[in-house]
Structures are given as structure tokens and as C-alpha cells.
Short mmCIF file of C-alpha atoms in Angstrom, two decimals:
data_model
loop_
_atom_site.label_atom_id
_atom_site.label_comp_id
_atom_site.label_asym_id
_atom_site.label_seq_id
_atom_site.Cartn_x
_atom_site.Cartn_y
_atom_site.Cartn_z
CA MET H 560 -20.61 20.01 23.38
CA HIS H 561 -18.12 17.05 23.36
CA LYS H 562 -17.93 15.79 26.43
CA HIS H 563 -15.05 13.45 27.71
CA ILE H 564 -13.64 11.06 30.63
CA THR H 565 -10.71 10.61 32.41
CA VAL H 566 -8.99 7.18 31.70
CA TYR H 567 -5.71 5.81 32.64
CA GLN H 568 -4.08 3.47 30.52
CA THR H 569 -2.08 0.42 30.57
CA ASP H 570 1.18 -0.86 29.08
CA ARG H 571 0.30 -4.72 27.81
CA ASP H 572 1.44 -5.84 30.77
CA GLY H 573 -1.07 -4.14 33.32
CA LEU H 574 2.00 -1.36 34.02
CA TYR H 575 0.67 2.76 34.36
CA LEU H 576 1.84 4.71 32.09
CA TYR H 577 -0.42 8.14 31.72
CA GLU H 578 -4.23 9.92 32.55
CA THR H 579 -5.06 10.66 29.19
CA VAL H 580 -9.41 11.18 28.39
CA ALA H 581 -12.23 9.41 26.36
CA HIS H 582 -14.27 11.55 23.82
CA GLU H 583 -18.52 10.68 24.23
CA PHE H 584 -18.92 8.79 20.30
CA GLU H 585 -21.35 11.49 18.54
CA LEU H 586 -24.06 9.42 18.16
CA ASP H 587 -24.25 7.12 20.44
CA GLU H 588 -24.67 9.28 24.30
CA GLY H 589 -23.12 8.54 27.70
CA VAL H 590 -20.66 5.89 25.92
CA TYR H 591 -17.01 7.29 25.31
CA ASN H 592 -14.18 6.20 23.40
CA VAL H 593 -12.16 4.08 25.59
CA PRO H 594 -8.97 3.19 24.78
CA TYR H 595 -7.27 -0.23 24.27
CA GLY H 596 -6.06 -1.16 27.75
CA ALA H 597 -7.32 1.89 29.36
CA PHE H 598 -9.41 1.27 31.88
CA THR H 599 -12.11 4.53 33.72
CA ASP H 600 -10.86 3.55 36.94
CA ALA H 601 -8.34 5.38 38.28
CA PRO H 602 -5.43 4.03 40.11
CA PRO H 603 -3.65 4.06 43.32
CA SER H 604 -0.87 6.72 45.54
CA VAL H 605 1.78 4.85 45.08
CA PRO H 606 5.36 5.38 47.30
CA ALA H 607 8.67 5.05 45.75
CA GLY H 608 10.20 2.00 44.43
CA ARG H 609 6.36 0.41 43.68
CA ILE H 610 4.41 1.20 40.48
CA ALA H 611 0.74 0.58 40.34
CA ARG H 612 -0.29 -2.09 38.17
CA ARG H 613 -3.51 -3.44 36.85
CA VAL H 614 -5.18 -7.17 37.32
CA GLY H 615 -8.24 -8.53 36.43
CA ASP H 616 -10.75 -5.30 37.91
CA ALA H 617 -8.24 -3.82 40.32
CA TRP H 618 -5.71 -1.97 40.21
CA GLN H 619 -2.33 -3.57 42.36
CA THR H 620 0.98 -1.92 43.88
CA VAL H 621 4.35 -4.31 42.28
CA GLU H 622 7.79 -3.27 42.49
CA ASP H 623 9.14 -1.52 39.53
CA HIS H 624 12.14 -2.93 38.45
CA ARG H 625 11.70 -1.30 35.12
CA ALA H 626 15.22 0.51 35.86
CA THR H 627 17.21 -2.40 37.31
CA PRO H 628 20.02 -2.68 35.77
CA LEU H 629 20.83 -5.66 33.99
CA TRP H 630 23.31 -8.20 33.21
CA VAL H 631 24.51 -10.86 30.73
CA ARG H 632 24.89 -14.13 33.24
CA THR H 633 27.53 -15.53 30.97
CA THR H 634 29.77 -12.11 29.84
CA LYS H 635 29.28 -10.17 32.67
CA ALA H 636 28.11 -7.14 30.44
CA PRO H 637 25.12 -5.17 31.14
#
């Protein structure tokens, strides 16, 4: 039977993306194939307007500006 653990995937900036699974290696019991940028400790719960971010060995929460519209200052175009 294949074992697996839950891991928490981040993007290249360390921002939490989603929960996924890491499967145990067939020939190396107790060792899991954790994807690059994923961590075994869960991110903290965050209030609206914030997002979990991985920095070093810990999670922190930061303001979430991913949906904030941006404009080009010289043309004022979105």
C-alpha cells in the first residue's frame, strides 16, 4: 500500500497556492517525494486581504495585492 502525506505548495515568491500530496518512495520507506516549493507544515489561517507566505523555515502573513489593479503612470492605462 502506498503511503502519502499532505504538503502545501507555494509559488516562486513563497506565496501559498494549494494543498497537495507527496507520495512515499517505493524503495525508501518513510521518505516522501515532496514537490519543489512545497512544505510539510501547514500555513496559518489568514483573514481576508492577507495571504500566507513562506520565508525561510516559517510561514508569515502579508497583505494580498494580487487582485489590485495597476496603472501605467505615463499613460494612465490599466
